[in-house]
PDB file of C-alpha atoms in Angstrom:
ATOM      1  CA  MET S   1     -27.370 -10.094  22.922  1.00 81.00           C
ATOM      2  CA  ARG S   2     -30.334 -11.721  20.903  1.00 91.00           C
ATOM      3  CA  VAL S   3     -29.669 -13.778  17.633  1.00 95.00           C
ATOM      4  CA  ALA S   4     -32.104 -14.976  15.296  1.00 97.00           C
ATOM      5  CA  PHE S   5     -31.882 -17.245  12.368  1.00 97.00           C
ATOM      6  CA  VAL S   6     -33.560 -16.517   9.158  1.00 96.00           C
ATOM      7  CA  GLY S   7     -34.002 -19.524   6.726  1.00 96.00           C
ATOM      8  CA  ARG S   8     -35.336 -22.952   6.165  1.00 97.00           C
ATOM      9  CA  ILE S   9     -34.892 -25.974   8.484  1.00 98.00           C
ATOM     10  CA  SER S  10     -35.471 -29.557   7.352  1.00 98.00           C
ATOM     11  CA  THR S  11     -37.843 -31.886   9.374  1.00 98.00           C
ATOM     12  CA  ASP S  12     -35.419 -34.576   8.661  1.00 98.00           C
ATOM     13  CA  GLU S  13     -32.938 -36.095  11.276  1.00 98.00           C
ATOM     14  CA  HIS S  14     -30.283 -33.622  10.476  1.00 97.00           C
ATOM     15  CA  GLY S  15     -32.805 -30.591  10.539  1.00 98.00           C
ATOM     16  CA  ARG S  16     -33.997 -31.948  14.081  1.00 98.00           C
ATOM     17  CA  THR S  17     -30.285 -31.818  15.101  1.00 97.00           C
ATOM     18  CA  LEU S  18     -29.862 -28.379  13.821  1.00 96.00           C
ATOM     19  CA  ARG S  19     -32.970 -26.786  15.321  1.00 98.00           C
ATOM     20  CA  ALA S  20     -32.187 -28.404  18.880  1.00 97.00           C
ATOM     21  CA  ALA S  21     -28.452 -26.995  18.714  1.00 95.00           C
ATOM     22  CA  LEU S  22     -29.824 -23.665  17.696  1.00 96.00           C
ATOM     23  CA  LEU S  23     -32.349 -23.487  20.404  1.00 97.00           C
ATOM     24  CA  ALA S  24     -30.044 -24.813  22.990  1.00 94.00           C
ATOM     25  CA  ASP S  25     -27.721 -21.920  22.197  1.00 92.00           C
ATOM     26  CA  GLY S  26     -30.462 -19.533  22.604  1.00 94.00           C
ATOM     27  CA  VAL S  27     -30.980 -18.593  19.051  1.00 96.00           C
ATOM     28  CA  ASP S  28     -34.477 -16.972  18.088  1.00 97.00           C
ATOM     29  CA  LEU S  29     -35.978 -19.083  15.431  1.00 97.00           C
ATOM     30  CA  GLY S  30     -39.037 -17.151  15.055  1.00 95.00           C
ATOM     31  CA  MET S  31     -38.123 -15.993  11.339  1.00 94.00           C
ATOM     32  CA  SER S  32     -37.296 -19.962  10.494  1.00 96.00           C
ATOM     33  CA  ILE S  33     -39.287 -22.027   8.286  1.00 96.00           C
ATOM     34  CA  GLU S  34     -39.879 -25.835   8.490  1.00 97.00           C
ATOM     35  CA  THR S  35     -39.859 -27.865   5.220  1.00 97.00           C
ATOM     36  CA  ASP S  36     -39.689 -31.628   4.334  1.00 97.00           C
ATOM     37  CA  ALA S  37     -36.957 -30.679   1.819  1.00 97.00           C
ATOM     38  CA  PRO S  38     -33.874 -32.436   3.010  1.00 97.00           C
ATOM     39  CA  THR S  39     -30.750 -30.795   4.994  1.00 97.00           C
ATOM     40  CA  LEU S  40     -27.944 -29.595   2.868  1.00 93.00           C
ATOM     41  CA  LEU S  41     -25.040 -31.788   3.563  1.00 91.00           C
ATOM     42  CA  ALA S  42     -21.404 -30.813   3.300  1.00 81.00           C
ATOM     43  CA  ASP S  43     -19.026 -33.777   2.971  1.00 80.00           C
ATOM     44  CA  ALA S  44     -15.483 -32.422   4.242  1.00 71.00           C
ATOM     45  CA  THR S  45     -12.350 -34.209   3.627  1.00 76.00           C
ATOM     46  CA  LEU S  46      -9.312 -32.915   5.763  1.00 66.00           C
ATOM     47  CA  ASP S  47      -5.815 -32.580   4.458  1.00 71.00           C
ATOM     48  CA  ALA S  48      -2.712 -33.400   6.730  1.00 68.00           C
ATOM     49  CA  ASP S  49      -2.806 -29.891   8.132  1.00 68.00           C
ATOM     50  CA  GLY S  50      -6.505 -29.862   8.859  1.00 62.00           C
ATOM     51  CA  THR S  51      -7.606 -27.789   5.883  1.00 67.00           C
ATOM     52  CA  ALA S  52     -11.031 -29.149   4.580  1.00 65.00           C
ATOM     53  CA  ARG S  53     -12.189 -29.601   0.988  1.00 71.00           C
ATOM     54  CA  TYR S  54     -16.062 -29.925   0.473  1.00 70.00           C
ATOM     55  CA  ARG S  55     -18.633 -31.479  -1.682  1.00 75.00           C
ATOM     56  CA  PHE S  56     -22.495 -30.501  -1.166  1.00 79.00           C
ATOM     57  CA  THR S  57     -25.752 -32.346  -1.554  1.00 79.00           C
ATOM     58  CA  PRO S  58     -28.290 -32.356  -2.627  1.00 77.00           C
ATOM     59  CA  ASP S  59     -29.167 -29.488  -4.915  1.00 78.00           C
ATOM     60  CA  ALA S  60     -32.925 -29.172  -3.576  1.00 88.00           C
ATOM     61  CA  SER S  61     -32.198 -28.871  -0.235  1.00 95.00           C
ATOM     62  CA  ALA S  62     -33.776 -26.995   2.692  1.00 96.00           C
ATOM     63  CA  ALA S  63     -31.343 -24.337   2.805  1.00 95.00           C
ATOM     64  CA  ALA S  64     -31.366 -23.619  -0.888  1.00 94.00           C
ATOM     65  CA  GLY S  65     -35.005 -23.337  -1.140  1.00 96.00           C
ATOM     66  CA  LEU S  66     -35.360 -20.255   0.537  1.00 96.00           C
ATOM     67  CA  ALA S  67     -37.129 -17.562  -1.501  1.00 96.00           C
ATOM     68  CA  ALA S  68     -37.606 -13.930  -1.247  1.00 93.00           C
ATOM     69  CA  THR S  69     -41.561 -14.633  -0.681  1.00 93.00           C
ATOM     70  CA  ASP S  70     -40.274 -16.496   2.571  1.00 93.00           C
ATOM     71  CA  LEU S  71     -38.632 -13.567   4.156  1.00 91.00           C
ATOM     72  CA  PRO S  72     -40.205 -11.121   6.459  1.00 85.00           C
ATOM     73  CA  GLU S  73     -41.221  -7.757   4.845  1.00 84.00           C
ATOM     74  CA  ALA S  74     -38.630  -6.058   7.069  1.00 88.00           C
ATOM     75  CA  LEU S  75     -36.242  -7.204   9.810  1.00 94.00           C
ATOM     76  CA  PRO S  76     -37.147  -6.458  13.273  1.00 93.00           C
ATOM     77  CA  PRO S  77     -36.445  -2.719  14.256  1.00 94.00           C
ATOM     78  CA  THR S  78     -34.095  -3.514  16.872  1.00 95.00           C
ATOM     79  CA  THR S  79     -31.788  -5.423  14.326  1.00 97.00           C
ATOM     80  CA  SER S  80     -28.122  -3.981  14.742  1.00 97.00           C
ATOM     81  CA  ALA S  81     -26.423  -6.338  12.310  1.00 98.00           C
ATOM     82  CA  LEU S  82     -27.192  -8.813   9.285  1.00 98.00           C
ATOM     83  CA  HIS S  83     -24.784 -11.653   8.566  1.00 98.00           C
ATOM     84  CA  VAL S  84     -25.022 -13.369   5.089  1.00 97.00           C
ATOM     85  CA  GLY S  85     -22.477 -15.359   2.991  1.00 88.00           C
ATOM     86  CA  SER S  86     -21.150 -18.612   1.851  1.00 81.00           C
ATOM     87  CA  LEU S  87     -23.208 -21.060  -0.244  1.00 82.00           C
ATOM     88  CA  GLY S  88     -26.089 -18.446   0.324  1.00 91.00           C
ATOM     89  CA  LEU S  89     -24.726 -16.533  -2.460  1.00 93.00           C
ATOM     90  CA  VAL S  90     -24.440 -19.267  -4.864  1.00 92.00           C
ATOM     91  CA  LEU S  91     -27.460 -21.746  -4.534  1.00 91.00           C
ATOM     92  CA  GLU S  92     -30.793 -20.642  -5.978  1.00 92.00           C
ATOM     93  CA  PRO S  93     -33.362 -19.442  -4.975  1.00 95.00           C
ATOM     94  CA  LEU S  94     -31.843 -18.808  -1.699  1.00 95.00           C
ATOM     95  CA  ALA S  95     -28.920 -16.379  -3.329  1.00 96.00           C
ATOM     96  CA  GLY S  96     -31.882 -14.123  -4.607  1.00 95.00           C
ATOM     97  CA  ALA S  97     -33.589 -13.961  -1.401  1.00 96.00           C
ATOM     98  CA  ILE S  98     -30.255 -12.827   0.383  1.00 96.00           C
ATOM     99  CA  GLU S  99     -29.666 -10.329  -2.231  1.00 96.00           C
ATOM    100  CA  ALA S 100     -33.190  -8.916  -1.575  1.00 95.00           C
ATOM    101  CA  LEU S 101     -32.773  -9.103   2.192  1.00 95.00           C
ATOM    102  CA  VAL S 102     -29.568  -7.274   2.119  1.00 96.00           C
ATOM    103  CA  ALA S 103     -30.926  -4.547  -0.283  1.00 95.00           C
ATOM    104  CA  ALA S 104     -33.893  -3.956   1.922  1.00 94.00           C
ATOM    105  CA  ALA S 105     -31.742  -3.520   5.169  1.00 96.00           C
ATOM    106  CA  ALA S 106     -32.514  -0.557   6.948  1.00 96.00           C
ATOM    107  CA  ALA S 107     -29.687   2.414   7.047  1.00 97.00           C
ATOM    108  CA  ASP S 108     -28.769   1.571  10.511  1.00 97.00           C
ATOM    109  CA  ILE S 109     -28.118  -2.133  10.215  1.00 98.00           C
ATOM    110  CA  LEU S 110     -24.501  -3.295   9.708  1.00 98.00           C
ATOM    111  CA  VAL S 111     -24.148  -5.980   7.031  1.00 98.00           C
ATOM    112  CA  PHE S 112     -21.454  -8.510   7.344  1.00 98.00           C
ATOM    113  CA  VAL S 113     -20.701 -10.843   4.352  1.00 98.00           C
ATOM    114  CA  ASP S 114     -18.549 -13.871   4.659  1.00 97.00           C
ATOM    115  CA  LEU S 115     -17.525 -14.823   1.129  1.00 96.00           C
ATOM    116  CA  ASN S 116     -16.429 -18.342   1.851  1.00 92.00           C
ATOM    117  CA  ILE S 117     -16.284 -18.855  -2.185  1.00 94.00           C
ATOM    118  CA  ARG S 118     -16.555 -22.848  -2.764  1.00 90.00           C
ATOM    119  CA  PRO S 119     -15.754 -22.894  -6.426  1.00 91.00           C
ATOM    120  CA  VAL S 120     -17.011 -26.444  -6.647  1.00 86.00           C
ATOM    121  CA  ALA S 121     -20.534 -24.991  -6.079  1.00 88.00           C
ATOM    122  CA  ILE S 122     -20.505 -22.235  -8.565  1.00 93.00           C
ATOM    123  CA  THR S 123     -21.938 -23.275 -11.804  1.00 91.00           C
ATOM    124  CA  ASP S 124     -22.349 -19.875 -13.207  1.00 94.00           C
ATOM    125  CA  THR S 125     -19.282 -17.830 -12.450  1.00 96.00           C
ATOM    126  CA  LEU S 126     -20.736 -14.646 -14.252  1.00 96.00           C
ATOM    127  CA  THR S 127     -23.915 -14.725 -12.403  1.00 95.00           C
ATOM    128  CA  PHE S 128     -22.203 -14.986  -9.161  1.00 96.00           C
ATOM    129  CA  ARG S 129     -19.810 -12.212  -9.950  1.00 96.00           C
ATOM    130  CA  ALA S 130     -22.748  -9.885 -11.008  1.00 96.00           C
ATOM    131  CA  ARG S 131     -24.694 -10.660  -7.874  1.00 96.00           C
ATOM    132  CA  LEU S 132     -21.529 -10.157  -5.476  1.00 96.00           C
ATOM    133  CA  ALA S 133     -20.968  -6.674  -7.082  1.00 96.00           C
ATOM    134  CA  ARG S 134     -24.722  -5.812  -6.597  1.00 96.00           C
ATOM    135  CA  LEU S 135     -24.629  -7.044  -3.026  1.00 96.00           C
ATOM    136  CA  LEU S 136     -21.349  -5.450  -2.135  1.00 97.00           C
ATOM    137  CA  ARG S 137     -23.206  -1.888  -2.742  1.00 97.00           C
ATOM    138  CA  ARG S 138     -24.903  -2.294   0.708  1.00 97.00           C
ATOM    139  CA  VAL S 139     -22.245  -4.146   2.636  1.00 98.00           C
ATOM    140  CA  ASP S 140     -20.037  -2.818   5.296  1.00 98.00           C
ATOM    141  CA  VAL S 141     -17.662  -5.491   6.543  1.00 98.00           C
ATOM    142  CA  VAL S 142     -16.400  -8.312   4.130  1.00 98.00           C
ATOM    143  CA  LYS S 143     -14.546 -11.284   5.483  1.00 98.00           C
ATOM    144  CA  ALA S 144     -12.541 -12.967   2.874  1.00 98.00           C
ATOM    145  CA  SER S 145      -9.791 -15.584   2.793  1.00 97.00           C
ATOM    146  CA  ALA S 146      -6.854 -15.068   0.845  1.00 97.00           C
ATOM    147  CA  GLU S 147      -7.983 -17.964  -1.228  1.00 96.00           C
ATOM    148  CA  ASP S 148     -11.155 -16.324  -1.871  1.00 97.00           C
ATOM    149  CA  LEU S 149      -9.313 -13.168  -3.121  1.00 98.00           C
ATOM    150  CA  ALA S 150      -7.221 -15.169  -5.296  1.00 98.00           C
ATOM    151  CA  TRP S 151     -10.221 -16.814  -7.135  1.00 97.00           C
ATOM    152  CA  LEU S 152     -11.925 -13.174  -7.379  1.00 97.00           C
ATOM    153  CA  ALA S 153      -8.808 -11.641  -8.672  1.00 97.00           C
ATOM    154  CA  PRO S 154      -6.284 -14.173  -9.865  1.00 97.00           C
ATOM    155  CA  GLY S 155      -2.599 -13.064  -9.550  1.00 97.00           C
ATOM    156  CA  THR S 156      -3.355 -10.121  -7.465  1.00 98.00           C
ATOM    157  CA  ASP S 157      -1.890  -9.310  -4.077  1.00 97.00           C
ATOM    158  CA  SER S 158      -4.525  -9.954  -1.265  1.00 97.00           C
ATOM    159  CA  VAL S 159      -4.521  -6.297   0.136  1.00 97.00           C
ATOM    160  CA  LEU S 160      -5.149  -4.826  -3.428  1.00 97.00           C
ATOM    161  CA  ALA S 161      -7.685  -7.293  -4.150  1.00 98.00           C
ATOM    162  CA  ALA S 162      -9.569  -6.433  -0.946  1.00 98.00           C
ATOM    163  CA  GLN S 163      -9.271  -2.870  -1.993  1.00 97.00           C
ATOM    164  CA  LEU S 164     -10.764  -3.447  -5.011  1.00 96.00           C
ATOM    165  CA  LEU S 165     -13.788  -4.856  -3.309  1.00 97.00           C
ATOM    166  CA  ILE S 166     -13.852  -1.761  -1.129  1.00 97.00           C
ATOM    167  CA  GLY S 167     -14.296   0.159  -4.382  1.00 93.00           C
ATOM    168  CA  GLY S 168     -17.585  -1.670  -4.825  1.00 89.00           C
ATOM    169  CA  GLY S 169     -18.987  -0.228  -1.369  1.00 95.00           C
ATOM    170  CA  PRO S 170     -17.660  -1.944   1.886  1.00 97.00           C
ATOM    171  CA  ALA S 171     -15.933  -0.030   4.510  1.00 98.00           C
ATOM    172  CA  VAL S 172     -13.571  -2.813   5.687  1.00 98.00           C
ATOM    173  CA  VAL S 173     -12.271  -6.199   4.430  1.00 98.00           C
ATOM    174  CA  LEU S 174     -10.819  -8.583   6.967  1.00 98.00           C
ATOM    175  CA  VAL S 175      -8.391 -10.949   5.000  1.00 98.00           C
ATOM    176  CA  THR S 176      -7.923 -14.177   6.680  1.00 97.00           C
ATOM    177  CA  ASP S 177      -4.859 -16.406   5.675  1.00 96.00           C
ATOM    178  CA  GLY S 178      -4.540 -19.621   7.451  1.00 92.00           C
ATOM    179  CA  PRO S 179      -1.970 -19.284  10.198  1.00 94.00           C
ATOM    180  CA  ARG S 180      -0.587 -16.032   8.874  1.00 97.00           C
ATOM    181  CA  PRO S 181      -1.635 -12.482  10.101  1.00 98.00           C
ATOM    182  CA  VAL S 182      -5.266 -11.311   9.580  1.00 98.00           C
ATOM    183  CA  ARG S 183      -5.109  -8.092   7.440  1.00 98.00           C
ATOM    184  CA  VAL S 184      -7.609  -5.261   8.327  1.00 98.00           C
ATOM    185  CA  VAL S 185      -7.906  -3.435   4.868  1.00 98.00           C
ATOM    186  CA  THR S 186      -9.485  -0.316   4.342  1.00 98.00           C
ATOM    187  CA  GLU S 187      -9.646   2.123   1.321  1.00 96.00           C
ATOM    188  CA  THR S 188      -6.272   3.646   2.244  1.00 95.00           C
ATOM    189  CA  GLU S 189      -4.642   1.359   5.095  1.00 96.00           C
ATOM    190  CA  ALA S 190      -3.961  -2.211   5.863  1.00 97.00           C
ATOM    191  CA  MET S 191      -3.208  -3.308   9.191  1.00 98.00           C
ATOM    192  CA  ALA S 192      -1.887  -6.890  10.308  1.00 98.00           C
ATOM    193  CA  VAL S 193      -3.466  -8.816  13.515  1.00 98.00           C
ATOM    194  CA  ASP S 194      -1.221 -11.710  14.508  1.00 98.00           C
ATOM    195  CA  VAL S 195      -2.713 -15.179  14.704  1.00 97.00           C
ATOM    196  CA  PRO S 196      -1.222 -17.175  17.648  1.00 96.00           C
ATOM    197  CA  THR S 197       0.429 -20.512  16.845  1.00 95.00           C
ATOM    198  CA  VAL S 198      -1.575 -23.441  17.709  1.00 95.00           C
ATOM    199  CA  SER S 199      -1.783 -27.127  17.092  1.00 94.00           C
ATOM    200  CA  VAL S 200      -4.637 -27.206  14.610  1.00 92.00           C
ATOM    201  CA  VAL S 201      -7.015 -30.064  14.690  1.00 91.00           C
ATOM    202  CA  ASP S 202      -9.816 -29.121  12.268  1.00 88.00           C
ATOM    203  CA  THR S 203     -10.491 -25.835  10.270  1.00 89.00           C
ATOM    204  CA  VAL S 204     -14.076 -26.753   9.819  1.00 88.00           C
ATOM    205  CA  GLY S 205     -16.094 -23.854  10.895  1.00 90.00           C
ATOM    206  CA  ALA S 206     -13.159 -21.345  11.809  1.00 93.00           C
ATOM    207  CA  GLY S 207     -14.140 -18.790   9.276  1.00 94.00           C
ATOM    208  CA  ASP S 208     -17.866 -18.749  10.777  1.00 94.00           C
ATOM    209  CA  ALA S 209     -16.316 -18.559  14.301  1.00 96.00           C
ATOM    210  CA  PHE S 210     -14.057 -15.738  13.251  1.00 97.00           C
ATOM    211  CA  GLY S 211     -17.207 -13.624  11.726  1.00 97.00           C
ATOM    212  CA  ALA S 212     -19.334 -14.328  14.757  1.00 96.00           C
ATOM    213  CA  GLY S 213     -16.483 -13.257  17.143  1.00 97.00           C
ATOM    214  CA  PHE S 214     -15.959  -9.926  15.247  1.00 98.00           C
ATOM    215  CA  LEU S 215     -19.722  -9.360  15.279  1.00 97.00           C
ATOM    216  CA  ALA S 216     -20.140 -10.317  18.883  1.00 96.00           C
ATOM    217  CA  ALA S 217     -17.277  -7.861  19.868  1.00 96.00           C
ATOM    218  CA  TRP S 218     -18.383  -5.036  17.623  1.00 97.00           C
ATOM    219  CA  THR S 219     -22.041  -4.957  18.505  1.00 96.00           C
ATOM    220  CA  GLY S 220     -21.363  -5.929  22.238  1.00 94.00           C
ATOM    221  CA  ALA S 221     -19.615  -2.721  22.345  1.00 95.00           C
ATOM    222  CA  GLY S 222     -22.555  -0.733  20.902  1.00 96.00           C
ATOM    223  CA  ARG S 223     -20.789   0.019  17.619  1.00 97.00           C
ATOM    224  CA  GLY S 224     -22.646   0.170  14.212  1.00 98.00           C
ATOM    225  CA  ARG S 225     -22.001   1.371  10.676  1.00 97.00           C
ATOM    226  CA  VAL S 226     -20.752   4.847  11.462  1.00 97.00           C
ATOM    227  CA  GLU S 227     -17.801   3.418  13.834  1.00 98.00           C
ATOM    228  CA  LEU S 228     -16.288   1.605  10.921  1.00 98.00           C
ATOM    229  CA  ALA S 229     -14.318   4.745  10.308  1.00 97.00           C
ATOM    230  CA  ASP S 230     -12.340   3.966  13.635  1.00 98.00           C
ATOM    231  CA  LEU S 231      -9.623   1.765  12.393  1.00 97.00           C
ATOM    232  CA  GLU S 232      -8.563   0.928  15.868  1.00 97.00           C
ATOM    233  CA  ALA S 233     -11.835  -0.136  16.862  1.00 98.00           C
ATOM    234  CA  VAL S 234     -11.859  -2.442  14.221  1.00 98.00           C
ATOM    235  CA  VAL S 235      -8.439  -3.777  14.882  1.00 98.00           C
ATOM    236  CA  GLU S 236      -9.407  -4.518  18.462  1.00 97.00           C
ATOM    237  CA  ALA S 237     -12.514  -6.285  17.621  1.00 98.00           C
ATOM    238  CA  THR S 238     -10.505  -8.397  14.778  1.00 98.00           C
ATOM    239  CA  ARG S 239      -8.284  -9.507  17.673  1.00 97.00           C
ATOM    240  CA  PHE S 240     -11.212 -11.042  19.332  1.00 97.00           C
ATOM    241  CA  ALA S 241     -12.303 -12.768  16.302  1.00 98.00           C
ATOM    242  CA  VAL S 242      -8.802 -14.229  15.865  1.00 98.00           C
ATOM    243  CA  GLU S 243      -9.102 -15.575  19.338  1.00 97.00           C
ATOM    244  CA  VAL S 244     -12.455 -17.061  18.762  1.00 97.00           C
ATOM    245  CA  GLY S 245     -11.458 -18.610  15.211  1.00 97.00           C
ATOM    246  CA  THR S 246      -8.182 -19.818  16.876  1.00 96.00           C
ATOM    247  CA  ARG S 247     -10.152 -21.645  19.665  1.00 95.00           C
ATOM    248  CA  ALA S 248     -12.285 -23.296  17.057  1.00 95.00           C
ATOM    249  CA  VAL S 249      -9.644 -24.821  14.969  1.00 94.00           C
ATOM    250  CA  MET S 250      -8.116 -26.420  18.065  1.00 95.00           C
ATOM    251  CA  ARG S 251     -10.857 -29.085  18.310  1.00 93.00           C
ATOM    252  CA  ALA S 252     -12.870 -31.232  15.941  1.00 90.00           C
ATOM    253  CA  GLY S 253     -15.871 -30.273  14.052  1.00 86.00           C
ATOM    254  CA  ALA S 254     -17.754 -26.816  13.526  1.00 85.00           C
ATOM    255  CA  ASP S 255     -17.781 -26.161  17.197  1.00 88.00           C
ATOM    256  CA  PRO S 256     -16.908 -22.644  18.116  1.00 91.00           C
ATOM    257  CA  PRO S 257     -16.028 -21.742  21.710  1.00 93.00           C
ATOM    258  CA  THR S 258     -18.751 -20.325  23.911  1.00 90.00           C
ATOM    259  CA  LEU S 259     -18.864 -17.119  25.872  1.00 86.00           C
ATOM    260  CA  VAL S 260     -18.344 -18.958  29.114  1.00 89.00           C
ATOM    261  CA  GLU S 261     -15.319 -20.675  27.636  1.00 91.00           C
ATOM    262  CA  LEU S 262     -13.920 -17.428  26.278  1.00 92.00           C
ATOM    263  CA  GLY S 263     -14.012 -16.030  29.974  1.00 86.00           C
ATOM    264  CA  GLU S 264     -12.435 -12.677  30.488  1.00 83.00           C
ATOM    265  CA  SER S 265     -12.001 -11.923  26.657  1.00 82.00           C
ATOM    266  CA  ALA S 266     -15.795 -12.281  26.072  1.00 81.00           C
ATOM    267  CA  ARG S 267     -16.693 -10.156  29.324  1.00 81.00           C
ATOM    268  CA  ARG S 268     -14.632  -7.160  28.060  1.00 77.00           C
ATOM    269  CA  TRP S 269     -17.352  -6.826  25.596  1.00 70.00           C
TER     270      TRP S 269
END
């Protein structure tokens, strides 16, 4: 499976580390842009249960500076899935570039959005909400934590809040809630996928690992947008996503498991 990164990578020490790690993992950097702007840094403070709280610096970073004009006119014709989200929906001009990329995605590309809302980084709530509403019209799968949904719809049950998002366009919302079951939510149904009890070391990167696990399972099985109507298939891919995310929280740092480490679970896909 070929994976490519679209974005800007700094020439500074952190950027060189990122580039080396991406290349070591076989990521195609043909659509990435080298820049002297500094790497965006996230200072993470861990609670007693391993949950992280973040502070992001600087504002004028390599990541945030991606503009629509930096993007390719179209994604490669072999593209099966596009993953976006997190701070990319907040920082400018990056947020506008991501919106343009999603809007231009070919009809056969599955679009996956990880909300990963960080209120500390949102300076204009109305603009963020309006952009998210526009984005969702072309999104197929949303990964949202219970915390994300509580911010979007305060006082609303997570399943109902997820179905409100589905009303804007997506077919499925995957609701994570720490050690509690993941809810696979469609317009009319909500199914629970259990999360195993493990010793949590660090939650940094767990959500990203979960999303990567889902897409690896989904595209690895040759599935696309149409197959999202098959709830059993979505639940099965979510089980693999849970396994990947669970492995990630059992060790320090944003360090998701490799396919080799996942062994037989990965070979099934």
